[in-house]
């Protein structure tokens, strides 16, 4: 796959040409050389649009999960016990259902693909860092039954019954990696909220790949952006700014996705490709593709906004009661079709040089 230009149209330019969109092409890939979502001026009832399908309500996939460690309870939510406090979001059933929904979201965004790197079929060892509920690792292990797949995470929230070529480990990707073998492919998805030093994690991935092996990162950017005027008086706009401020204060800024490509190149990856996708919040955007994505994004955020806020905004001196009252207003904005917010989604992959020292 050739490298794509990551330049996207500015919201101001897009706002001036909303009514002049080209006819929708269902099979067209929405990537870095495509336009941002445009507002559907003909939309009717947001939640009955036939283009949305069944994604306007929360969906959940259930699996048997084994509690290896007891969880820590705070604010009425549960959090991981291993390396307590490193990861800022909960790990309870509500959050697990959100992660399952997010899993579907990435799949649809990438046009029913689990990865974009040109890894071929002859791979033996695969690592999925910060695997969460493990859904991606399960899908990949089923696709590549001859590969040995490992998924690592701080929380033991993965399924009990998995493909025979898949194993999960409670592990911290920010510790020194000590795997007994090198990997042909390393995958990381939705790492935005995870790491203090993402570049160091990328560096460890580089060291842990075989020459010719690939690293792929898939992530949404923060803060969100807007089509048309920025609603600076909205609770949603304020929430985004508070999340950036709080995560930065805690030493894990949610603004690092923009640097993934540069960091990979600086570390030594070659043929680094960056592709852009877009997540509108809600069904305000034209076209079945964006409406379906937008419905899932909205529900994913509605399910997750409290968990994303408790520790991050709490670090700024807010009480739990103040945060929860604020979240009510943020949710209203997330469901307001006149607030046309969206997130940039970045997929970056690159290859360790064949001449690299093992």
GROMACS .gro file of C-alpha atoms in nm:
model
  358
    1UNK     CA    1   0.000   0.000   0.000
    2UNK     CA    2   0.144   0.336  -0.093
    3UNK     CA    3   0.183   0.615   0.161
    4UNK     CA    4  -0.110   0.853   0.165
    5UNK     CA    5  -0.102   1.227   0.208
    6UNK     CA    6  -0.245   1.313   0.551
    7UNK     CA    7  -0.360   1.662   0.454
    8UNK     CA    8  -0.735   1.707   0.519
    9UNK     CA    9  -0.973   1.987   0.427
   10UNK     CA   10  -1.008   2.256   0.693
   11UNK     CA   11  -1.352   2.280   0.860
   12UNK     CA   12  -1.394   2.636   0.726
   13UNK     CA   13  -1.344   2.521   0.369
   14UNK     CA   14  -1.579   2.231   0.421
   15UNK     CA   15  -1.848   2.453   0.572
   16UNK     CA   16  -1.850   2.665   0.257
   17UNK     CA   17  -1.919   2.371   0.032
   18UNK     CA   18  -2.161   2.155   0.234
   19UNK     CA   19  -2.428   2.164  -0.033
   20UNK     CA   20  -2.192   2.072  -0.317
   21UNK     CA   21  -2.085   1.728  -0.204
   22UNK     CA   22  -2.015   1.469  -0.470
   23UNK     CA   23  -2.260   1.176  -0.490
   24UNK     CA   24  -2.201   0.921  -0.222
   25UNK     CA   25  -2.005   0.610  -0.315
   26UNK     CA   26  -2.065   0.334  -0.065
   27UNK     CA   27  -1.745   0.144  -0.139
   28UNK     CA   28  -1.512   0.446  -0.139
   29UNK     CA   29  -1.249   0.435   0.130
   30UNK     CA   30  -1.264   0.734   0.363
   31UNK     CA   31  -0.896   0.796   0.428
   32UNK     CA   32  -0.641   1.072   0.428
   33UNK     CA   33  -0.717   1.196   0.077
   34UNK     CA   34  -1.093   1.216   0.140
   35UNK     CA   35  -1.307   1.501   0.266
   36UNK     CA   36  -1.427   1.538   0.620
   37UNK     CA   37  -1.788   1.442   0.693
   38UNK     CA   38  -2.036   1.701   0.572
   39UNK     CA   39  -2.364   1.798   0.735
   40UNK     CA   40  -2.675   1.622   0.608
   41UNK     CA   41  -2.920   1.912   0.566
   42UNK     CA   42  -3.200   1.671   0.469
   43UNK     CA   43  -3.182   1.458   0.782
   44UNK     CA   44  -3.500   1.376   0.965
   45UNK     CA   45  -3.545   1.189   1.289
   46UNK     CA   46  -3.187   1.122   1.398
   47UNK     CA   47  -3.260   0.787   1.556
   48UNK     CA   48  -3.485   0.636   1.289
   49UNK     CA   49  -3.264   0.705   0.986
   50UNK     CA   50  -3.255   0.385   0.778
   51UNK     CA   51  -2.884   0.437   0.711
   52UNK     CA   52  -2.798   0.390   1.076
   53UNK     CA   53  -2.898   0.028   1.103
   54UNK     CA   54  -2.903  -0.113   1.453
   55UNK     CA   55  -2.628   0.100   1.604
   56UNK     CA   56  -2.825   0.383   1.763
   57UNK     CA   57  -2.858   0.189   2.087
   58UNK     CA   58  -2.585   0.035   2.295
   59UNK     CA   59  -2.483  -0.314   2.195
   60UNK     CA   60  -2.297  -0.554   2.415
   61UNK     CA   61  -2.119  -0.879   2.359
   62UNK     CA   62  -2.096  -1.105   2.659
   63UNK     CA   63  -1.826  -1.353   2.737
   64UNK     CA   64  -1.713  -1.541   3.044
   65UNK     CA   65  -1.441  -1.347   3.219
   66UNK     CA   66  -1.220  -1.475   3.497
   67UNK     CA   67  -1.130  -1.249   3.786
   68UNK     CA   68  -0.759  -1.307   3.839
   69UNK     CA   69  -0.724  -1.015   4.078
   70UNK     CA   70  -0.974  -0.827   4.286
   71UNK     CA   71  -1.063  -0.485   4.152
   72UNK     CA   72  -1.027  -0.153   4.331
   73UNK     CA   73  -1.352   0.037   4.383
   74UNK     CA   74  -1.357   0.418   4.356
   75UNK     CA   75  -1.642   0.659   4.283
   76UNK     CA   76  -1.880   0.363   4.253
   77UNK     CA   77  -1.672   0.222   3.962
   78UNK     CA   78  -1.401  -0.047   3.960
   79UNK     CA   79  -1.041  -0.010   3.844
   80UNK     CA   80  -0.746  -0.242   3.788
   81UNK     CA   81  -0.550  -0.359   4.094
   82UNK     CA   82  -0.223  -0.447   3.922
   83UNK     CA   83  -0.019  -0.124   3.896
   84UNK     CA   84  -0.310   0.051   4.064
   85UNK     CA   85  -0.377   0.401   3.935
   86UNK     CA   86  -0.170   0.386   3.613
   87UNK     CA   87  -0.471   0.363   3.384
   88UNK     CA   88  -0.727   0.636   3.438
   89UNK     CA   89  -1.046   0.467   3.314
   90UNK     CA   90  -1.259   0.202   3.491
   91UNK     CA   91  -1.263  -0.168   3.404
   92UNK     CA   92  -1.615  -0.259   3.519
   93UNK     CA   93  -1.893  -0.413   3.313
   94UNK     CA   94  -2.013  -0.074   3.187
   95UNK     CA   95  -1.667   0.006   3.055
   96UNK     CA   96  -1.621  -0.342   2.909
   97UNK     CA   97  -1.943  -0.304   2.712
   98UNK     CA   98  -1.816   0.032   2.585
   99UNK     CA   99  -1.489  -0.131   2.474
  100UNK     CA  100  -1.686  -0.401   2.293
  101UNK     CA  101  -1.884  -0.131   2.114
  102UNK     CA  102  -1.560   0.052   2.029
  103UNK     CA  103  -1.429  -0.272   1.881
  104UNK     CA  104  -1.719  -0.271   1.634
  105UNK     CA  105  -1.658   0.098   1.566
  106UNK     CA  106  -1.299   0.045   1.453
  107UNK     CA  107  -1.401  -0.247   1.232
  108UNK     CA  108  -1.662  -0.043   1.047
  109UNK     CA  109  -1.431   0.259   1.027
  110UNK     CA  110  -1.162   0.053   0.853
  111UNK     CA  111  -1.419  -0.087   0.610
  112UNK     CA  112  -1.444  -0.425   0.780
  113UNK     CA  113  -1.072  -0.474   0.834
  114UNK     CA  114  -0.889  -0.547   1.158
  115UNK     CA  115  -0.554  -0.413   1.038
  116UNK     CA  116  -0.406  -0.219   0.745
  117UNK     CA  117  -0.037  -0.305   0.755
  118UNK     CA  118   0.076  -0.533   0.466
  119UNK     CA  119   0.183  -0.815   0.695
  120UNK     CA  120   0.116  -1.106   0.457
  121UNK     CA  121   0.013  -1.451   0.574
  122UNK     CA  122   0.341  -1.599   0.697
  123UNK     CA  123   0.356  -1.459   1.048
  124UNK     CA  124   0.442  -1.660   1.356
  125UNK     CA  125   0.429  -1.429   1.658
  126UNK     CA  126   0.189  -1.138   1.719
  127UNK     CA  127   0.152  -0.901   2.015
  128UNK     CA  128  -0.152  -0.687   2.100
  129UNK     CA  129  -0.061  -0.428   2.364
  130UNK     CA  130  -0.330  -0.285   2.594
  131UNK     CA  131  -0.569  -0.546   2.458
  132UNK     CA  132  -0.862  -0.441   2.682
  133UNK     CA  133  -1.142  -0.696   2.654
  134UNK     CA  134  -0.927  -0.885   2.402
  135UNK     CA  135  -1.171  -0.874   2.112
  136UNK     CA  136  -0.913  -0.770   1.853
  137UNK     CA  137  -0.673  -1.044   1.965
  138UNK     CA  138  -0.949  -1.305   1.938
  139UNK     CA  139  -1.042  -1.191   1.586
  140UNK     CA  140  -0.679  -1.189   1.475
  141UNK     CA  141  -0.605  -1.531   1.625
  142UNK     CA  142  -0.900  -1.674   1.434
  143UNK     CA  143  -0.777  -1.513   1.111
  144UNK     CA  144  -0.423  -1.648   1.159
  145UNK     CA  145  -0.457  -1.989   1.330
  146UNK     CA  146  -0.090  -2.073   1.268
  147UNK     CA  147   0.031  -1.760   1.450
  148UNK     CA  148   0.085  -1.741   1.824
  149UNK     CA  149  -0.094  -1.431   1.953
  150UNK     CA  150  -0.037  -1.263   2.291
  151UNK     CA  151  -0.259  -0.990   2.434
  152UNK     CA  152  -0.137  -0.785   2.732
  153UNK     CA  153  -0.322  -0.549   2.964
  154UNK     CA  154  -0.329  -0.419   3.322
  155UNK     CA  155  -0.683  -0.555   3.377
  156UNK     CA  156  -0.784  -0.923   3.365
  157UNK     CA  157  -1.105  -0.858   3.171
  158UNK     CA  158  -1.044  -1.086   2.874
  159UNK     CA  159  -1.258  -1.388   2.778
  160UNK     CA  160  -1.192  -1.719   2.946
  161UNK     CA  161  -1.246  -1.927   2.633
  162UNK     CA  162  -1.025  -1.819   2.344
  163UNK     CA  163  -0.866  -1.972   2.032
  164UNK     CA  164  -0.588  -2.220   2.116
  165UNK     CA  165  -0.324  -1.996   1.958
  166UNK     CA  166  -0.410  -1.698   2.182
  167UNK     CA  167  -0.300  -1.620   2.537
  168UNK     CA  168  -0.348  -1.318   2.759
  169UNK     CA  169  -0.099  -1.179   3.009
  170UNK     CA  170  -0.137  -0.919   3.281
  171UNK     CA  171   0.148  -0.693   3.184
  172UNK     CA  172   0.244  -0.325   3.175
  173UNK     CA  173   0.363  -0.210   2.831
  174UNK     CA  174   0.553   0.073   3.000
  175UNK     CA  175   0.776  -0.176   3.182
  176UNK     CA  176   1.081  -0.321   3.008
  177UNK     CA  177   0.964  -0.587   2.763
  178UNK     CA  178   1.097  -0.935   2.835
  179UNK     CA  179   0.922  -1.164   2.588
  180UNK     CA  180   1.109  -1.485   2.500
  181UNK     CA  181   1.088  -1.420   2.126
  182UNK     CA  182   1.058  -1.139   1.871
  183UNK     CA  183   0.731  -1.056   1.696
  184UNK     CA  184   0.636  -1.035   1.330
  185UNK     CA  185   0.355  -0.789   1.402
  186UNK     CA  186   0.271  -0.567   1.700
  187UNK     CA  187  -0.067  -0.397   1.724
  188UNK     CA  188  -0.196  -0.122   1.951
  189UNK     CA  189  -0.543   0.030   1.937
  190UNK     CA  190  -0.707   0.311   2.137
  191UNK     CA  191  -0.389   0.382   2.334
  192UNK     CA  192  -0.469   0.753   2.366
  193UNK     CA  193  -0.537   0.732   2.741
  194UNK     CA  194  -0.276   0.472   2.829
  195UNK     CA  195   0.082   0.588   2.841
  196UNK     CA  196   0.305   0.847   3.004
  197UNK     CA  197   0.569   0.809   2.735
  198UNK     CA  198   0.420   0.660   2.416
  199UNK     CA  199   0.746   0.711   2.226
  200UNK     CA  200   0.924   0.479   2.467
  201UNK     CA  201   0.656   0.214   2.413
  202UNK     CA  202   0.704   0.252   2.035
  203UNK     CA  203   1.078   0.216   2.087
  204UNK     CA  204   1.029  -0.108   2.281
  205UNK     CA  205   0.804  -0.234   2.002
  206UNK     CA  206   1.081  -0.160   1.750
  207UNK     CA  207   1.331  -0.358   1.958
  208UNK     CA  208   1.085  -0.647   1.995
  209UNK     CA  209   1.014  -0.690   1.623
  210UNK     CA  210   1.200  -0.918   1.387
  211UNK     CA  211   1.366  -0.737   1.095
  212UNK     CA  212   1.086  -0.674   0.845
  213UNK     CA  213   0.819  -0.688   1.117
  214UNK     CA  214   0.542  -0.428   1.143
  215UNK     CA  215   0.404  -0.204   1.416
  216UNK     CA  216   0.053  -0.066   1.368
  217UNK     CA  217  -0.121   0.191   1.588
  218UNK     CA  218  -0.488   0.289   1.557
  219UNK     CA  219  -0.621   0.580   1.761
  220UNK     CA  220  -0.868   0.868   1.779
  221UNK     CA  221  -0.742   1.220   1.842
  222UNK     CA  222  -0.831   1.459   2.122
  223UNK     CA  223  -0.975   1.721   2.148
  224UNK     CA  224  -1.260   1.681   1.903
  225UNK     CA  225  -1.307   1.923   1.613
  226UNK     CA  226  -1.615   2.080   1.459
  227UNK     CA  227  -1.768   2.143   1.120
  228UNK     CA  228  -1.851   2.512   1.104
  229UNK     CA  229  -1.823   2.750   1.402
  230UNK     CA  230  -1.670   2.606   1.718
  231UNK     CA  231  -1.933   2.596   1.998
  232UNK     CA  232  -1.708   2.754   2.259
  233UNK     CA  233  -1.992   2.804   2.508
  234UNK     CA  234  -2.100   2.438   2.502
  235UNK     CA  235  -2.037   2.185   2.778
  236UNK     CA  236  -1.888   1.949   2.517
  237UNK     CA  237  -1.623   2.202   2.416
  238UNK     CA  238  -1.538   2.266   2.780
  239UNK     CA  239  -1.524   1.892   2.853
  240UNK     CA  240  -1.269   1.837   2.578
  241UNK     CA  241  -1.049   2.116   2.713
  242UNK     CA  242  -1.077   1.985   3.068
  243UNK     CA  243  -0.978   1.635   2.955
  244UNK     CA  244  -0.670   1.773   2.783
  245UNK     CA  245  -0.583   1.982   3.089
  246UNK     CA  246  -0.641   1.702   3.338
  247UNK     CA  247  -0.463   1.430   3.143
  248UNK     CA  248  -0.165   1.662   3.093
  249UNK     CA  249  -0.154   1.740   3.465
  250UNK     CA  250  -0.155   1.365   3.538
  251UNK     CA  251   0.138   1.315   3.301
  252UNK     CA  252  -0.057   1.117   3.042
  253UNK     CA  253  -0.170   1.379   2.787
  254UNK     CA  254  -0.446   1.275   2.548
  255UNK     CA  255  -0.291   1.474   2.263
  256UNK     CA  256  -0.010   1.241   2.153
  257UNK     CA  257  -0.173   1.071   1.852
  258UNK     CA  258  -0.052   1.348   1.621
  259UNK     CA  259   0.308   1.247   1.692
  260UNK     CA  260   0.287   0.872   1.623
  261UNK     CA  261   0.415   0.891   1.265
  262UNK     CA  262   0.706   1.122   1.348
  263UNK     CA  263   0.808   0.915   1.647
  264UNK     CA  264   0.806   0.593   1.443
  265UNK     CA  265   1.027   0.754   1.179
  266UNK     CA  266   1.265   0.896   1.441
  267UNK     CA  267   1.300   0.555   1.606
  268UNK     CA  268   1.393   0.391   1.276
  269UNK     CA  269   1.080   0.246   1.117
  270UNK     CA  270   1.076   0.265   0.739
  271UNK     CA  271   0.794   0.301   0.487
  272UNK     CA  272   0.578   0.458   0.759
  273UNK     CA  273   0.222   0.514   0.637
  274UNK     CA  274  -0.036   0.737   0.804
  275UNK     CA  275  -0.403   0.711   0.708
  276UNK     CA  276  -0.683   0.935   0.833
  277UNK     CA  277  -1.045   0.850   0.906
  278UNK     CA  278  -1.321   1.053   1.075
  279UNK     CA  279  -1.570   0.986   1.353
  280UNK     CA  280  -1.868   1.225   1.356
  281UNK     CA  281  -2.053   1.228   1.689
  282UNK     CA  282  -2.413   1.161   1.595
  283UNK     CA  283  -2.595   1.111   1.268
  284UNK     CA  284  -2.564   1.468   1.137
  285UNK     CA  285  -2.322   1.372   0.857
  286UNK     CA  286  -2.419   1.272   0.503
  287UNK     CA  287  -2.398   0.914   0.384
  288UNK     CA  288  -2.465   0.570   0.526
  289UNK     CA  289  -2.099   0.515   0.620
  290UNK     CA  290  -2.080   0.828   0.837
  291UNK     CA  291  -2.431   0.787   0.981
  292UNK     CA  292  -2.353   0.435   1.096
  293UNK     CA  293  -2.022   0.540   1.246
  294UNK     CA  294  -2.174   0.851   1.402
  295UNK     CA  295  -2.445   0.653   1.581
  296UNK     CA  296  -2.185   0.422   1.734
  297UNK     CA  297  -1.952   0.708   1.827
  298UNK     CA  298  -2.235   0.889   2.003
  299UNK     CA  299  -2.336   0.582   2.203
  300UNK     CA  300  -1.975   0.499   2.281
  301UNK     CA  301  -1.922   0.848   2.422
  302UNK     CA  302  -2.250   0.846   2.614
  303UNK     CA  303  -2.147   0.518   2.775
  304UNK     CA  304  -1.792   0.632   2.845
  305UNK     CA  305  -1.798   1.003   2.930
  306UNK     CA  306  -1.837   0.951   3.304
  307UNK     CA  307  -1.556   0.699   3.325
  308UNK     CA  308  -1.332   0.923   3.114
  309UNK     CA  309  -1.403   1.219   3.341
  310UNK     CA  310  -1.390   1.094   3.700
  311UNK     CA  311  -1.014   1.078   3.749
  312UNK     CA  312  -0.905   1.315   3.474
  313UNK     CA  313  -1.131   1.609   3.559
  314UNK     CA  314  -1.114   1.509   3.925
  315UNK     CA  315  -0.740   1.586   3.913
  316UNK     CA  316  -0.835   1.951   3.856
  317UNK     CA  317  -1.009   1.975   4.193
  318UNK     CA  318  -1.363   1.885   4.090
  319UNK     CA  319  -1.573   1.673   4.326
  320UNK     CA  320  -1.744   1.357   4.206
  321UNK     CA  321  -2.082   1.528   4.242
  322UNK     CA  322  -1.968   1.825   4.033
  323UNK     CA  323  -1.831   1.596   3.764
  324UNK     CA  324  -2.150   1.393   3.742
  325UNK     CA  325  -2.364   1.707   3.719
  326UNK     CA  326  -2.138   1.837   3.444
  327UNK     CA  327  -2.150   1.505   3.258
  328UNK     CA  328  -2.530   1.540   3.229
  329UNK     CA  329  -2.480   1.862   3.032
  330UNK     CA  330  -2.203   1.709   2.820
  331UNK     CA  331  -2.432   1.421   2.725
  332UNK     CA  332  -2.700   1.666   2.614
  333UNK     CA  333  -2.450   1.828   2.380
  334UNK     CA  334  -2.340   1.490   2.244
  335UNK     CA  335  -2.700   1.429   2.141
  336UNK     CA  336  -2.755   1.776   1.993
  337UNK     CA  337  -2.752   1.743   1.610
  338UNK     CA  338  -2.663   2.112   1.582
  339UNK     CA  339  -2.326   2.050   1.748
  340UNK     CA  340  -2.142   1.891   1.458
  341UNK     CA  341  -1.837   1.752   1.634
  342UNK     CA  342  -1.601   1.487   1.501
  343UNK     CA  343  -1.272   1.319   1.589
  344UNK     CA  344  -0.974   1.251   1.366
  345UNK     CA  345  -0.882   0.883   1.360
  346UNK     CA  346  -0.524   0.795   1.271
  347UNK     CA  347  -0.384   0.461   1.162
  348UNK     CA  348  -0.004   0.450   1.141
  349UNK     CA  349   0.207   0.152   1.047
  350UNK     CA  350   0.571   0.099   0.962
  351UNK     CA  351   0.829  -0.174   0.908
  352UNK     CA  352   1.146  -0.248   1.100
  353UNK     CA  353   1.427  -0.243   0.839
  354UNK     CA  354   1.539  -0.580   0.712
  355UNK     CA  355   1.898  -0.478   0.782
  356UNK     CA  356   1.822  -0.386   1.145
  357UNK     CA  357   2.016  -0.560   1.418
  358UNK     CA  358   1.798  -0.823   1.586
   0.00000   0.00000   0.00000
